[in-house]
Short mmCIF file of C-alpha atoms and ligand atoms in Angstrom, two decimals:
data_model
loop_
_atom_site.label_atom_id
_atom_site.label_comp_id
_atom_site.label_asym_id
_atom_site.label_seq_id
_atom_site.Cartn_x
_atom_site.Cartn_y
_atom_site.Cartn_z
CA MET A 1 -8.16 7.57 4.23
CA SER A 2 -11.41 8.58 3.14
CA GLN A 3 -13.97 6.53 1.34
CA THR A 4 -15.34 7.95 -1.97
CA ARG A 5 -18.90 8.44 -2.01
CA THR A 6 -20.66 6.37 -4.17
CA ARG A 7 -24.64 5.64 -4.41
CA LYS A 8 -26.02 3.11 -2.19
CA ILE A 9 -27.82 0.09 -3.37
CA TYR A 10 -29.28 -3.05 -1.88
CA VAL A 11 -28.48 -6.60 -2.73
CA GLY A 12 -31.07 -8.35 -0.43
CA THR A 13 -30.51 -6.92 2.87
CA VAL A 14 -27.19 -5.92 2.34
CA ALA A 15 -26.42 -2.35 1.71
CA VAL A 16 -23.73 -1.72 -1.12
CA GLY A 17 -22.30 1.92 -1.62
CA GLY A 18 -22.64 5.27 0.39
CA ASP A 19 -21.72 4.93 3.92
CA ALA A 20 -22.20 1.27 4.00
CA PRO A 21 -19.49 -0.95 5.24
CA ILE A 22 -17.49 -2.59 2.69
CA SER A 23 -19.07 -6.23 1.99
CA VAL A 24 -17.19 -9.29 1.65
CA GLN A 25 -18.42 -11.77 -1.21
CA SER A 26 -17.49 -14.83 -2.61
CA MET A 27 -18.69 -17.61 -5.15
CA THR A 28 -19.69 -20.84 -4.72
CA LYS A 29 -17.41 -23.78 -6.44
CA THR A 30 -19.74 -26.59 -6.40
CA PRO A 31 -21.90 -27.75 -9.17
CA THR A 32 -24.96 -25.48 -8.92
CA THR A 33 -27.17 -28.21 -9.61
CA ASP A 34 -26.06 -30.05 -6.59
CA VAL A 35 -28.31 -28.25 -4.47
CA GLN A 36 -27.11 -29.79 -0.76
CA ALA A 37 -23.34 -29.40 -1.64
CA THR A 38 -24.10 -25.71 -2.60
CA VAL A 39 -26.00 -25.05 0.45
CA ASN A 40 -23.38 -26.59 2.46
CA GLN A 41 -20.94 -24.50 0.92
CA ILE A 42 -22.77 -21.39 1.53
CA ALA A 43 -23.34 -22.22 5.23
CA ALA A 44 -19.22 -22.55 5.57
CA LEU A 45 -19.17 -19.35 3.91
CA LYS A 46 -21.61 -17.42 6.18
CA GLU A 47 -19.63 -19.08 9.16
CA ALA A 48 -16.69 -17.39 7.71
CA GLY A 49 -18.26 -13.89 7.53
CA CYS A 50 -19.22 -13.79 4.04
CA ASP A 51 -21.97 -11.12 3.22
CA ILE A 52 -22.98 -11.80 -0.16
CA ILE A 53 -22.79 -15.14 -2.43
CA ARG A 54 -22.58 -15.71 -6.12
CA ILE A 55 -23.84 -18.57 -7.67
CA ALA A 56 -22.84 -19.76 -11.48
CA VAL A 57 -26.23 -20.26 -13.62
CA LEU A 58 -25.33 -22.01 -16.74
CA ASN A 59 -28.41 -23.86 -17.86
CA ASP A 60 -32.00 -24.27 -17.06
CA ASP A 61 -31.11 -26.93 -14.41
CA ALA A 62 -28.83 -24.58 -12.54
CA ALA A 63 -31.47 -22.34 -12.54
CA GLU A 64 -34.03 -24.62 -11.18
CA ALA A 65 -31.47 -25.38 -8.52
CA LEU A 66 -31.07 -21.75 -7.66
CA SER A 67 -34.40 -21.30 -6.69
CA LYS A 68 -34.03 -24.31 -4.07
CA ILE A 69 -30.98 -23.20 -2.86
CA LYS A 70 -32.18 -19.43 -2.25
CA ARG A 71 -35.17 -20.97 -0.29
CA SER A 72 -32.73 -23.00 1.83
CA VAL A 73 -30.42 -20.18 3.14
CA SER A 74 -30.59 -16.51 4.49
CA ILE A 75 -27.66 -14.89 2.98
CA PRO A 76 -28.19 -12.61 -0.45
CA ILE A 77 -27.53 -14.71 -3.60
CA ILE A 78 -26.40 -13.32 -6.69
CA ALA A 79 -26.89 -15.20 -9.93
CA ASP A 80 -23.86 -15.10 -12.43
CA ILE A 81 -25.42 -15.33 -15.90
CA HIS A 82 -23.37 -14.76 -19.28
CA PHE A 83 -25.51 -13.82 -22.09
CA ASP A 84 -28.59 -15.63 -21.48
CA TRP A 85 -31.54 -13.32 -20.69
CA LYS A 86 -33.91 -16.13 -19.84
CA LEU A 87 -31.79 -17.83 -17.03
CA ALA A 88 -31.87 -14.41 -15.63
CA LEU A 89 -35.56 -14.23 -16.11
CA LYS A 90 -35.62 -17.57 -14.29
CA SER A 91 -33.42 -16.49 -11.67
CA ILE A 92 -35.10 -13.49 -10.62
CA ALA A 93 -38.44 -15.67 -10.47
CA GLY A 94 -36.37 -17.95 -8.15
CA GLY A 95 -35.87 -15.08 -5.80
CA VAL A 96 -32.08 -14.05 -6.50
CA ASP A 97 -31.35 -10.75 -4.79
CA GLY A 98 -28.92 -9.68 -7.72
CA LEU A 99 -27.76 -10.29 -10.99
CA ARG A 100 -24.16 -10.23 -12.55
CA ILE A 101 -24.88 -9.92 -16.23
CA ASN A 102 -23.57 -7.58 -18.91
CA PRO A 103 -26.45 -6.07 -20.68
CA GLY A 104 -24.40 -5.54 -24.13
CA ASN A 105 -23.88 -8.98 -24.47
CA ILE A 106 -27.42 -10.01 -24.08
CA GLY A 107 -28.37 -9.25 -27.87
CA ALA A 108 -31.88 -7.41 -28.90
CA LEU A 109 -32.85 -4.53 -26.57
CA TRP A 110 -36.25 -5.73 -25.95
CA LYS A 111 -34.43 -8.76 -24.48
CA VAL A 112 -32.55 -6.04 -22.21
CA LYS A 113 -35.54 -4.27 -21.49
CA GLU A 114 -37.83 -7.19 -20.39
CA LEU A 115 -34.72 -8.00 -18.19
CA VAL A 116 -34.43 -4.61 -16.81
CA ASN A 117 -38.48 -4.56 -16.04
CA ALA A 118 -38.20 -7.50 -14.05
CA CYS A 119 -35.25 -6.30 -12.08
CA LYS A 120 -37.02 -3.03 -11.40
CA ASP A 121 -40.30 -4.76 -10.21
CA LYS A 122 -38.42 -6.46 -7.56
CA GLY A 123 -35.52 -3.90 -6.88
CA ILE A 124 -32.93 -6.36 -7.96
CA PRO A 125 -29.65 -4.66 -8.74
CA ILE A 126 -27.57 -5.67 -11.93
CA ARG A 127 -23.77 -6.04 -11.66
CA ILE A 128 -21.98 -4.97 -14.92
CA GLY A 129 -18.88 -7.29 -14.68
CA VAL A 130 -16.08 -6.02 -17.10
CA ASN A 131 -13.19 -8.47 -17.18
CA ALA A 132 -10.08 -7.52 -19.43
CA GLY A 133 -10.15 -10.93 -20.90
CA SER A 134 -13.46 -10.58 -22.57
CA LEU A 135 -13.87 -7.11 -24.24
CA GLN A 136 -15.93 -6.22 -26.96
CA LYS A 137 -13.76 -6.90 -30.23
CA ASP A 138 -14.12 -3.33 -31.57
CA ILE A 139 -12.81 -1.91 -28.29
CA LEU A 140 -9.72 -4.16 -28.02
CA MET A 141 -9.36 -3.25 -31.80
CA SER A 142 -9.30 0.63 -31.30
CA TYR A 143 -6.88 0.51 -28.09
CA GLY A 144 -4.86 -2.53 -29.01
CA HIS A 145 -4.93 -4.04 -25.89
CA PRO A 146 -7.11 -4.45 -22.71
CA THR A 147 -5.72 -1.27 -21.63
CA PRO A 148 -7.62 0.75 -18.16
CA GLU A 149 -8.94 3.03 -20.71
CA ALA A 150 -10.50 0.06 -22.60
CA ILE A 151 -11.97 -1.65 -19.69
CA VAL A 152 -13.67 1.52 -18.76
CA GLU A 153 -15.14 2.14 -22.36
CA SER A 154 -16.76 -1.30 -22.22
CA ALA A 155 -18.31 -0.24 -18.73
CA ARG A 156 -19.52 2.82 -20.29
CA ARG A 157 -21.21 0.75 -23.12
CA HIS A 158 -23.17 -1.43 -20.66
CA ILE A 159 -23.97 1.19 -18.28
CA GLU A 160 -25.53 3.46 -21.04
CA ILE A 161 -27.79 0.80 -21.98
CA LEU A 162 -29.23 0.70 -18.62
CA GLU A 163 -29.55 4.06 -18.18
CA GLU A 164 -31.20 4.41 -21.33
CA MET A 165 -33.82 2.25 -19.73
CA ASP A 166 -33.96 4.23 -16.79
CA PHE A 167 -32.21 1.52 -14.50
CA ASN A 168 -29.73 2.69 -12.02
CA LEU A 169 -29.24 -0.18 -9.76
CA ILE A 170 -25.79 -0.58 -11.09
CA LYS A 171 -22.69 -2.20 -9.62
CA VAL A 172 -19.84 -2.06 -11.51
CA SER A 173 -16.34 -4.12 -11.65
CA LEU A 174 -13.58 -3.79 -14.06
CA LYS A 175 -11.11 -6.67 -13.52
CA ALA A 176 -7.85 -7.64 -14.77
CA SER A 177 -5.59 -10.26 -14.05
CA ASN A 178 -2.94 -7.56 -13.84
CA VAL A 179 -2.47 -5.53 -10.71
CA PRO A 180 -1.79 -2.07 -12.23
CA SER A 181 -4.32 -2.34 -14.96
CA THR A 182 -7.01 -3.21 -12.35
CA VAL A 183 -6.15 -0.49 -10.13
CA GLU A 184 -6.02 2.29 -13.10
CA ALA A 185 -9.51 0.99 -14.36
CA TYR A 186 -11.29 1.52 -11.09
CA ARG A 187 -9.23 4.55 -10.45
CA ALA A 188 -10.44 6.19 -13.93
CA PHE A 189 -13.94 5.02 -13.40
CA SER A 190 -14.48 6.34 -10.16
CA ARG A 191 -13.10 9.81 -11.26
CA GLN A 192 -16.11 9.72 -13.84
CA TYR A 193 -18.88 7.52 -12.19
CA ASP A 194 -20.61 7.56 -8.42
CA TYR A 195 -21.62 3.60 -9.27
CA PRO A 196 -20.89 1.56 -6.26
CA LEU A 197 -17.85 -0.71 -7.28
CA HIS A 198 -17.37 -4.13 -6.63
CA ILE A 199 -13.41 -4.65 -6.57
CA GLY A 200 -11.49 -7.46 -7.24
CA VAL A 201 -8.24 -8.69 -9.06
CA SER A 202 -9.45 -11.40 -11.50
CA GLU A 203 -7.94 -14.68 -11.81
CA ALA A 204 -5.30 -14.24 -9.06
CA GLY A 205 -4.28 -17.74 -8.88
CA PRO A 206 -3.43 -19.81 -5.91
CA PRO A 207 -2.30 -18.95 -2.55
CA PRO A 208 0.13 -17.34 -1.39
CA SER A 209 0.61 -15.75 -4.68
CA GLY A 210 -3.00 -15.17 -5.19
CA ILE A 211 -3.27 -13.61 -1.59
CA ILE A 212 -0.42 -11.14 -2.48
CA LYS A 213 -1.82 -9.90 -5.77
CA SER A 214 -5.33 -9.38 -4.23
CA ALA A 215 -4.02 -7.85 -1.15
CA VAL A 216 -1.81 -5.59 -3.25
CA GLY A 217 -4.58 -4.41 -5.70
CA LEU A 218 -7.41 -4.16 -3.33
CA GLY A 219 -5.17 -2.67 -0.60
CA ILE A 220 -4.10 0.40 -2.98
CA LEU A 221 -7.86 0.81 -4.00
CA LEU A 222 -9.10 0.62 -0.72
CA TYR A 223 -6.80 2.70 0.90
CA GLU A 224 -7.46 5.18 -1.50
CA GLY A 225 -11.14 4.97 -0.56
CA ILE A 226 -12.17 2.89 -3.84
CA GLY A 227 -14.53 -0.13 -3.33
CA ASP A 228 -17.81 -0.95 -1.96
CA THR A 229 -17.89 -4.90 -2.05
CA MET A 230 -14.86 -7.02 -2.49
CA ARG A 231 -14.00 -10.57 -3.41
CA VAL A 232 -10.80 -12.14 -3.38
CA SER A 233 -10.56 -14.53 -6.43
CA LEU A 234 -8.24 -17.50 -5.13
CA THR A 235 -7.86 -21.02 -6.78
CA ALA A 236 -8.76 -22.51 -3.25
CA GLN A 237 -11.64 -23.21 -1.12
CA PRO A 238 -14.10 -20.20 -0.93
CA GLU A 239 -13.60 -19.84 2.85
CA GLU A 240 -10.14 -19.17 2.08
CA GLU A 241 -10.96 -15.93 -0.20
CA VAL A 242 -13.39 -14.66 2.77
CA LYS A 243 -10.63 -14.93 5.29
CA THR A 244 -8.18 -13.08 2.76
CA ALA A 245 -10.69 -10.36 2.36
CA TYR A 246 -11.15 -9.69 5.98
CA SER A 247 -7.24 -9.71 6.35
CA ILE A 248 -6.94 -6.98 3.81
CA LEU A 249 -9.78 -4.90 5.28
CA ARG A 250 -8.28 -5.54 8.99
CA SER A 251 -4.90 -4.63 7.73
CA ILE A 252 -6.04 -1.14 6.54
CA GLY A 253 -8.48 -0.68 9.34
CA LEU A 254 -11.65 -0.92 7.59
CA ARG A 255 -13.18 -3.87 8.98
CA ALA A 256 -12.66 -6.79 11.39
CA HIS A 257 -13.66 -10.20 11.69
CA GLY A 258 -12.59 -12.91 13.97
CA ILE A 259 -9.15 -13.09 15.71
CA ASP A 260 -6.23 -11.13 14.67
CA ILE A 261 -2.92 -12.63 15.78
CA ILE A 262 -0.04 -10.13 16.35
CA SER A 263 3.38 -11.94 16.31
CA CYS A 264 6.68 -11.32 15.88
CA PRO A 265 8.91 -13.00 13.58
CA THR A 266 11.40 -14.53 16.23
CA CYS A 267 15.18 -14.13 16.32
CA GLY A 268 18.46 -14.79 18.62
CA ARG A 269 16.52 -13.34 21.43
CA THR A 270 13.61 -15.88 21.69
CA ARG A 271 13.70 -18.23 24.70
CA ILE A 272 10.27 -20.18 23.92
CA ASP A 273 8.93 -21.91 20.94
CA LEU A 274 7.16 -19.36 19.58
CA ILE A 275 6.64 -20.40 16.17
CA ASN A 276 4.85 -23.49 17.20
CA LEU A 277 2.93 -21.73 20.11
CA VAL A 278 1.54 -19.29 17.41
CA LYS A 279 0.41 -22.13 14.89
CA GLU A 280 -1.30 -23.99 17.68
CA ALA A 281 -3.10 -20.86 19.09
CA GLU A 282 -4.21 -20.47 15.53
CA GLU A 283 -5.66 -23.51 15.20
CA ARG A 284 -7.30 -23.41 18.79
CA LEU A 285 -8.48 -19.91 18.72
CA ARG A 286 -10.35 -20.43 15.19
CA PRO A 287 -13.58 -21.83 16.64
CA LEU A 288 -13.92 -19.17 19.43
CA LYS A 289 -15.86 -16.91 16.90
CA LYS A 290 -14.67 -13.51 18.58
CA THR A 291 -13.37 -10.42 16.97
CA ILE A 292 -10.34 -9.66 19.09
CA THR A 293 -6.60 -9.00 19.04
CA VAL A 294 -4.32 -11.11 20.26
CA ALA A 295 -0.45 -10.74 20.49
CA ILE A 296 2.01 -13.46 20.88
CA MET A 297 5.37 -12.00 21.24
CA GLY A 298 9.05 -13.57 21.58
CA CYS A 299 10.73 -11.48 24.49
CA GLU A 300 10.57 -8.14 26.68
CA VAL A 301 11.86 -5.86 23.57
CA ASN A 302 8.51 -5.30 21.76
CA GLY A 303 6.79 -7.91 23.75
CA PRO A 304 5.32 -5.94 26.57
CA GLY A 305 4.03 -3.00 24.29
CA GLU A 306 2.32 -5.29 21.86
CA ALA A 307 0.75 -7.46 24.58
CA LYS A 308 -0.52 -4.19 26.33
CA GLU A 309 -2.14 -2.73 23.32
CA ALA A 310 -4.11 -6.15 22.41
CA ASP A 311 -7.05 -7.68 23.94
CA VAL A 312 -4.94 -10.50 25.44
CA GLY A 313 -1.15 -10.87 24.72
CA ILE A 314 1.89 -13.00 25.65
CA ALA A 315 5.32 -11.51 26.22
CA GLY A 316 7.73 -14.30 26.17
CA GLY A 317 10.76 -14.85 28.46
CA ASN A 318 13.02 -17.66 29.11
CA GLY A 319 10.64 -20.83 29.07
CA VAL A 320 8.05 -18.38 30.62
CA GLY A 321 5.65 -15.91 29.09
CA LEU A 322 4.00 -13.04 31.07
CA LEU A 323 0.08 -13.08 30.23
CA PHE A 324 -1.81 -9.58 29.49
CA LYS A 325 -5.47 -9.43 29.45
CA LYS A 326 -6.80 -5.66 28.41
CA GLY A 327 -3.08 -3.95 29.08
CA VAL A 328 -2.69 -5.43 32.51
CA VAL A 329 -0.39 -8.44 33.27
CA VAL A 330 -2.38 -11.31 34.78
CA LYS A 331 0.22 -14.02 35.53
CA LYS A 332 3.41 -15.35 34.64
CA VAL A 333 3.02 -18.60 33.30
CA MET A 334 5.13 -21.96 32.37
CA GLU A 335 5.92 -22.23 28.39
CA SER A 336 4.00 -25.65 28.63
CA GLU A 337 1.28 -24.09 30.03
CA LEU A 338 0.89 -20.92 28.03
CA LEU A 339 -1.15 -22.21 25.04
CA ASP A 340 -3.66 -23.41 27.44
CA CYS A 341 -3.70 -20.09 29.58
CA LEU A 342 -3.90 -18.03 26.67
CA VAL A 343 -7.32 -19.95 25.08
CA GLU A 344 -8.87 -19.94 28.57
CA THR A 345 -8.48 -16.26 29.18
CA ILE A 346 -9.61 -15.52 25.50
CA SER A 347 -12.89 -17.99 26.21
CA THR A 348 -13.65 -15.73 29.03
CA LEU A 349 -14.05 -12.35 26.95
S1 SF4 B 1 9.88 -9.54 20.00
FE1 SF4 B 1 11.79 -10.21 20.71
S2 SF4 B 1 12.26 -12.31 20.21
FE2 SF4 B 1 10.47 -11.33 18.72
S3 SF4 B 1 11.68 -10.72 17.19
FE3 SF4 B 1 11.51 -8.83 18.23
S4 SF4 B 1 13.34 -8.86 19.71
FE4 SF4 B 1 13.09 -10.78 18.94
#
């Protein structure tokens, strides 16, 4: 797997593209005008490992609130705006680190120019966010459907507007709710452009199906080296999106965050209550904020091998378990004490 090299831009302090690690984004789901609730949600997202937060700015009140929110948080903020260039200007004045707005939807070119100049002054990037559900009418007419080619064509039009104004702090997303179209659109785009890509499967739905759809779509792209920043869209709390993003990144060896539990599915050989042990371990380990691998295995078939490879591991036996730390057996523990021992051992790492 090799990462496709794109240009590097910055969203606040976070590098996106080039050799930068793939950043994880999410979007607040509170009313933007509720400053306190939004600030609290941002704090929870940051705690979950989110790198960049997007906030919807739908009117003047939201733009006012955005500047207050920005002053209360220390994570880069992107203002998500549709059509209204004045809201974009207001958001820039309020200190945002990036914009998500499609220049082709703003209207008169002088408005776009004013916006682009404000972005140039502050070094703020613009994400062009093409969505299969809202392509320009004439593009839809000529392609018949929101095909991957139609999605790329839409992105091209928006990009050309910015390039003609000599602006290239650009990031692009090409989302569809359908995984094959999303993958094909990103592939086609990355063959033609080196702008950094924000990847995501749009409107993926609720967990677990939304998680699976996102994992398949984003997994394929990331494995092919496509994607510089990502957002998993779920009908769920935003922290769930961040958690899922890291699971995807970790599963293909791109970026780790938090505790990764490796556990077996259990079978007729299992002689401890492994399913509940894993469930309780997940709960107890979550607050520890460590980036490590923990193996919890049911028996001696694959148990010792996995437990040895992990930072901490358990290989179950008959009512007991062998506890491993950094590849070495520490002790044999009764089943009733396994959970406490595991948590205690991990706390000392
Ligand atoms: S590790 Fe042992 S208990 Fe777990 S699934 Fe494999 S054989 Fe069964």
